[in-house]
Tab-separated table of C-alpha atoms in Angstrom:
chain	number	residue	atom	x	y	z
A	1	UNK	CA	0.083	0.106	0.057
A	2	UNK	CA	1.405	3.689	-1.108
A	3	UNK	CA	2.195	5.733	2.049
A	4	UNK	CA	0.040	8.773	2.466
A	5	UNK	CA	1.166	12.024	2.987
A	6	UNK	CA	0.784	13.245	5.479
A	7	UNK	CA	1.601	17.411	4.870
A	8	UNK	CA	-1.915	18.947	5.287
A	9	UNK	CA	-1.792	22.379	3.087
A	10	UNK	CA	-4.717	23.874	4.344
A	11	UNK	CA	-2.320	24.320	7.354
A	12	UNK	CA	0.385	25.808	5.858
A	13	UNK	CA	-2.641	28.193	3.993
A	14	UNK	CA	-3.920	29.010	7.819
A	15	UNK	CA	-0.259	29.958	8.884
A	16	UNK	CA	0.612	32.065	5.699
A	17	UNK	CA	-2.653	34.024	6.206
A	18	UNK	CA	-2.855	34.777	9.580
A	19	UNK	CA	1.227	35.549	9.527
A	20	UNK	CA	-0.100	38.162	7.449
A	21	UNK	CA	-3.186	39.142	9.279
A	22	UNK	CA	-0.945	39.335	12.349
A	23	UNK	CA	2.133	41.357	10.644
A	24	UNK	CA	-0.582	43.948	9.299
A	25	UNK	CA	-2.570	44.101	12.891
A	26	UNK	CA	1.011	45.129	14.469
A	27	UNK	CA	1.094	47.569	12.255
A	28	UNK	CA	-2.202	48.977	13.034
A	29	UNK	CA	-2.052	48.242	16.526
A	30	UNK	CA	1.674	50.647	16.689
A	31	UNK	CA	-0.073	53.497	13.621
A	32	UNK	CA	-3.403	53.658	15.623
A	33	UNK	CA	-4.179	54.364	11.760
A	34	UNK	CA	-4.849	52.434	7.914
A	35	UNK	CA	-2.908	53.371	5.491
A	36	UNK	CA	-2.737	51.195	1.309
A	37	UNK	CA	0.059	48.921	2.799
A	38	UNK	CA	-2.163	47.140	5.586
A	39	UNK	CA	-4.845	46.830	3.614
A	40	UNK	CA	-3.017	45.382	0.944
A	41	UNK	CA	-1.742	43.560	3.978
A	42	UNK	CA	-4.762	42.303	5.451
A	43	UNK	CA	-6.504	42.426	2.105
A	44	UNK	CA	-4.427	39.442	1.062
A	45	UNK	CA	-4.055	37.180	4.757
A	46	UNK	CA	-7.674	37.280	4.959
A	47	UNK	CA	-8.077	36.198	1.594
A	48	UNK	CA	-5.673	33.280	2.014
A	49	UNK	CA	-7.765	32.302	5.657
A	50	UNK	CA	-10.575	32.036	3.855
A	51	UNK	CA	-9.458	29.750	1.917
A	52	UNK	CA	-8.549	26.896	4.492
A	53	UNK	CA	-10.762	28.228	8.016
A	54	UNK	CA	-13.358	25.540	7.908
A	55	UNK	CA	-10.865	22.358	6.740
A	56	UNK	CA	-8.446	24.001	9.522
A	57	UNK	CA	-11.481	23.893	12.369
A	58	UNK	CA	-12.125	20.652	10.809
A	59	UNK	CA	-16.606	22.142	9.746
A	60	UNK	CA	-15.811	20.761	5.979
A	61	UNK	CA	-17.984	19.001	4.527
A	62	UNK	CA	-18.385	16.306	4.544
A	63	UNK	CA	-16.459	16.192	7.271
A	64	UNK	CA	-13.097	14.615	7.355
A	65	UNK	CA	-11.927	13.845	11.508
A	66	UNK	CA	-13.699	14.234	14.142
A	67	UNK	CA	-10.810	15.322	15.980
A	68	UNK	CA	-9.714	18.064	14.201
A	69	UNK	CA	-13.592	19.211	14.197
A	70	UNK	CA	-13.081	18.904	17.747
A	71	UNK	CA	-10.149	20.630	18.888
A	72	UNK	CA	-10.242	23.012	16.132
A	73	UNK	CA	-14.064	24.138	17.693
A	74	UNK	CA	-12.566	24.064	21.303
A	75	UNK	CA	-9.597	26.410	20.231
A	76	UNK	CA	-12.170	28.936	18.143
A	77	UNK	CA	-14.695	29.060	21.278
A	78	UNK	CA	-11.753	29.956	24.190
A	79	UNK	CA	-10.126	32.628	21.294
A	80	UNK	CA	-13.820	34.227	21.350
A	81	UNK	CA	-14.316	34.731	24.821
A	82	UNK	CA	-10.647	35.119	25.755
A	83	UNK	CA	-11.186	38.638	22.971
A	84	UNK	CA	-14.581	39.370	24.253
A	85	UNK	CA	-12.276	39.878	27.720
A	86	UNK	CA	-9.508	41.465	26.507
A	87	UNK	CA	-11.261	44.431	24.324
A	88	UNK	CA	-13.746	44.579	26.717
A	89	UNK	CA	-10.780	44.963	29.315
A	90	UNK	CA	-8.984	47.417	27.000
A	91	UNK	CA	-12.365	49.917	26.727
A	92	UNK	CA	-12.709	50.089	30.220
A	93	UNK	CA	-8.700	50.894	31.495
A	94	UNK	CA	-8.722	53.434	28.213
A	95	UNK	CA	-12.270	54.874	29.850
A	96	UNK	CA	-10.375	55.359	33.230
A	97	UNK	CA	-7.644	55.989	32.527
A	98	UNK	CA	-8.468	58.899	30.101
A	99	UNK	CA	-6.378	57.332	27.282
A	100	UNK	CA	-8.783	56.573	25.128
A	101	UNK	CA	-8.123	53.820	22.283
A	102	UNK	CA	-8.467	54.802	18.494
A	103	UNK	CA	-11.002	51.821	16.278
A	104	UNK	CA	-7.956	50.838	14.081
A	105	UNK	CA	-6.215	50.170	17.597
A	106	UNK	CA	-8.428	47.927	18.987
A	107	UNK	CA	-9.261	46.322	15.759
A	108	UNK	CA	-5.393	45.650	15.053
A	109	UNK	CA	-5.770	44.492	18.967
A	110	UNK	CA	-8.448	42.259	17.969
A	111	UNK	CA	-7.238	40.380	15.023
A	112	UNK	CA	-3.999	39.919	16.775
A	113	UNK	CA	-5.276	38.072	20.135
A	114	UNK	CA	-8.375	36.464	17.899
A	115	UNK	CA	-5.384	34.630	15.520
A	116	UNK	CA	-2.799	33.999	18.115
A	117	UNK	CA	-5.000	32.509	20.298
A	118	UNK	CA	-6.817	30.974	18.064
A	119	UNK	CA	-3.554	29.405	16.494
A	120	UNK	CA	-1.889	28.410	19.800
A	121	UNK	CA	-4.604	26.555	21.313
A	122	UNK	CA	-5.593	24.932	18.345
A	123	UNK	CA	-1.688	23.509	18.337
A	124	UNK	CA	-1.656	22.602	21.841
A	125	UNK	CA	-4.310	20.740	22.040
A	126	UNK	CA	-2.983	18.939	18.692
A	127	UNK	CA	0.094	18.522	20.607
A	128	UNK	CA	-1.582	17.309	23.971
A	129	UNK	CA	-4.949	15.551	22.314
A	130	UNK	CA	-7.851	15.911	24.549
A	131	UNK	CA	-8.166	13.919	27.469
A	132	UNK	CA	-8.612	14.992	30.853
B	1	UNK	CA	-8.120	5.798	29.470
B	2	UNK	CA	-5.771	3.061	28.178
B	3	UNK	CA	-6.877	1.286	24.470
B	4	UNK	CA	-5.535	-1.891	22.762
B	5	UNK	CA	-5.519	-0.564	19.618
B	6	UNK	CA	-2.317	-0.652	18.797
B	7	UNK	CA	-2.268	-4.856	20.105
B	8	UNK	CA	-5.886	-5.458	18.101
B	9	UNK	CA	-4.812	-4.013	14.973
B	10	UNK	CA	-1.528	-5.715	14.767
B	11	UNK	CA	-3.456	-8.699	14.880
B	12	UNK	CA	-4.947	-7.924	12.484
B	13	UNK	CA	-1.878	-6.638	9.630
B	14	UNK	CA	-3.276	-3.521	8.787
B	15	UNK	CA	-1.278	-0.147	9.578
B	16	UNK	CA	-2.886	3.141	11.629
B	17	UNK	CA	-2.914	4.985	7.636
B	18	UNK	CA	-5.392	1.280	6.947
B	19	UNK	CA	-7.578	1.675	10.099
B	20	UNK	CA	-7.557	5.401	9.460
B	21	UNK	CA	-8.888	5.180	5.847
B	22	UNK	CA	-11.714	2.418	7.140
B	23	UNK	CA	-12.910	4.355	9.733
B	24	UNK	CA	-12.582	7.792	8.216
B	25	UNK	CA	-10.360	9.983	9.931
B	26	UNK	CA	-6.731	11.072	9.901
B	27	UNK	CA	-3.822	8.849	10.578
B	28	UNK	CA	-3.061	11.333	13.693
B	29	UNK	CA	-6.705	10.620	15.562
B	30	UNK	CA	-5.438	7.568	15.381
B	31	UNK	CA	-2.103	7.843	16.535
B	32	UNK	CA	-3.498	9.754	19.444
B	33	UNK	CA	-6.350	6.640	20.487
B	34	UNK	CA	-3.455	4.703	20.696
B	35	UNK	CA	-1.953	6.343	23.505
B	36	UNK	CA	-4.589	6.926	24.892
B	37	UNK	CA	-4.883	11.173	24.795
B	38	UNK	CA	-8.038	11.230	22.864
B	39	UNK	CA	-11.602	10.647	24.029
B	40	UNK	CA	-13.679	9.521	20.871
B	41	UNK	CA	-16.611	9.831	20.023
B	42	UNK	CA	-19.669	6.928	20.212
B	43	UNK	CA	-19.511	6.553	16.277
B	44	UNK	CA	-15.895	6.266	15.777
B	45	UNK	CA	-15.519	4.035	18.785
B	46	UNK	CA	-17.691	1.920	16.994
B	47	UNK	CA	-16.434	1.413	13.749
B	48	UNK	CA	-13.061	0.654	15.235
B	49	UNK	CA	-15.051	-2.179	16.989
B	50	UNK	CA	-16.005	-3.554	13.754
B	51	UNK	CA	-12.977	-3.132	11.948
B	52	UNK	CA	-11.113	-5.022	14.633
B	53	UNK	CA	-13.870	-7.602	16.016
B	54	UNK	CA	-14.022	-6.464	19.151
B	55	UNK	CA	-15.773	-5.440	21.910
B	56	UNK	CA	-15.651	-1.839	22.802
B	57	UNK	CA	-15.219	-2.662	26.468
B	58	UNK	CA	-12.407	-4.166	25.040
B	59	UNK	CA	-10.616	-2.035	23.825
B	60	UNK	CA	-11.081	1.200	24.942
B	61	UNK	CA	-10.279	0.898	29.331
B	62	UNK	CA	-11.054	2.716	31.240
B	63	UNK	CA	-9.574	3.966	34.869
B	64	UNK	CA	-11.560	2.162	37.958
B	65	UNK	CA	-12.504	6.005	38.925
B	66	UNK	CA	-13.353	7.347	35.919
B	67	UNK	CA	-15.987	5.334	35.684
B	68	UNK	CA	-17.939	6.066	38.472
B	69	UNK	CA	-21.186	6.880	38.413
B	70	UNK	CA	-23.204	10.140	40.708
B	71	UNK	CA	-25.486	9.010	43.113
């Protein structure tokens, strides 16, 4: 029987798309404003990201692997939760400290935290497994 | 949880990839199952028991404390 190639193209695509998005979001946080380069970077990133996201979290139809779906669901849920709490915390502390955040800065933080937490948790669960 | 998948798979001369193909998952899932690091769905456990021709309770072995009923 031929040995199957275990390389998953969607993994590479999701990391490349995320890299574009995360680098753009870092510049967005630093610069606090959008520009032409960032918009191209974000557009490229999100287009590459969109091609593989459903496969990455195992939500493609028909489903190919229940484990990928399970850890994908867990990682995206945690990512959503962490991002929500983090953004609320930033908004509140920004208001109380009298240094309000710009919308571009907040969007940059949102994109960065959402992506990094999802990729981090997914990679961790992929290595560790899901047993308590 | 411990599993006897590796032993039973060897008895049937199946590779991890072949077993994965038969039950419709990726090979990595079989690797995690054999290490006892993945809790499979009922459907996957049933399919594995069909392929390996063994009862589920003889494939997936839980520790006693994991199986205590509440009240």
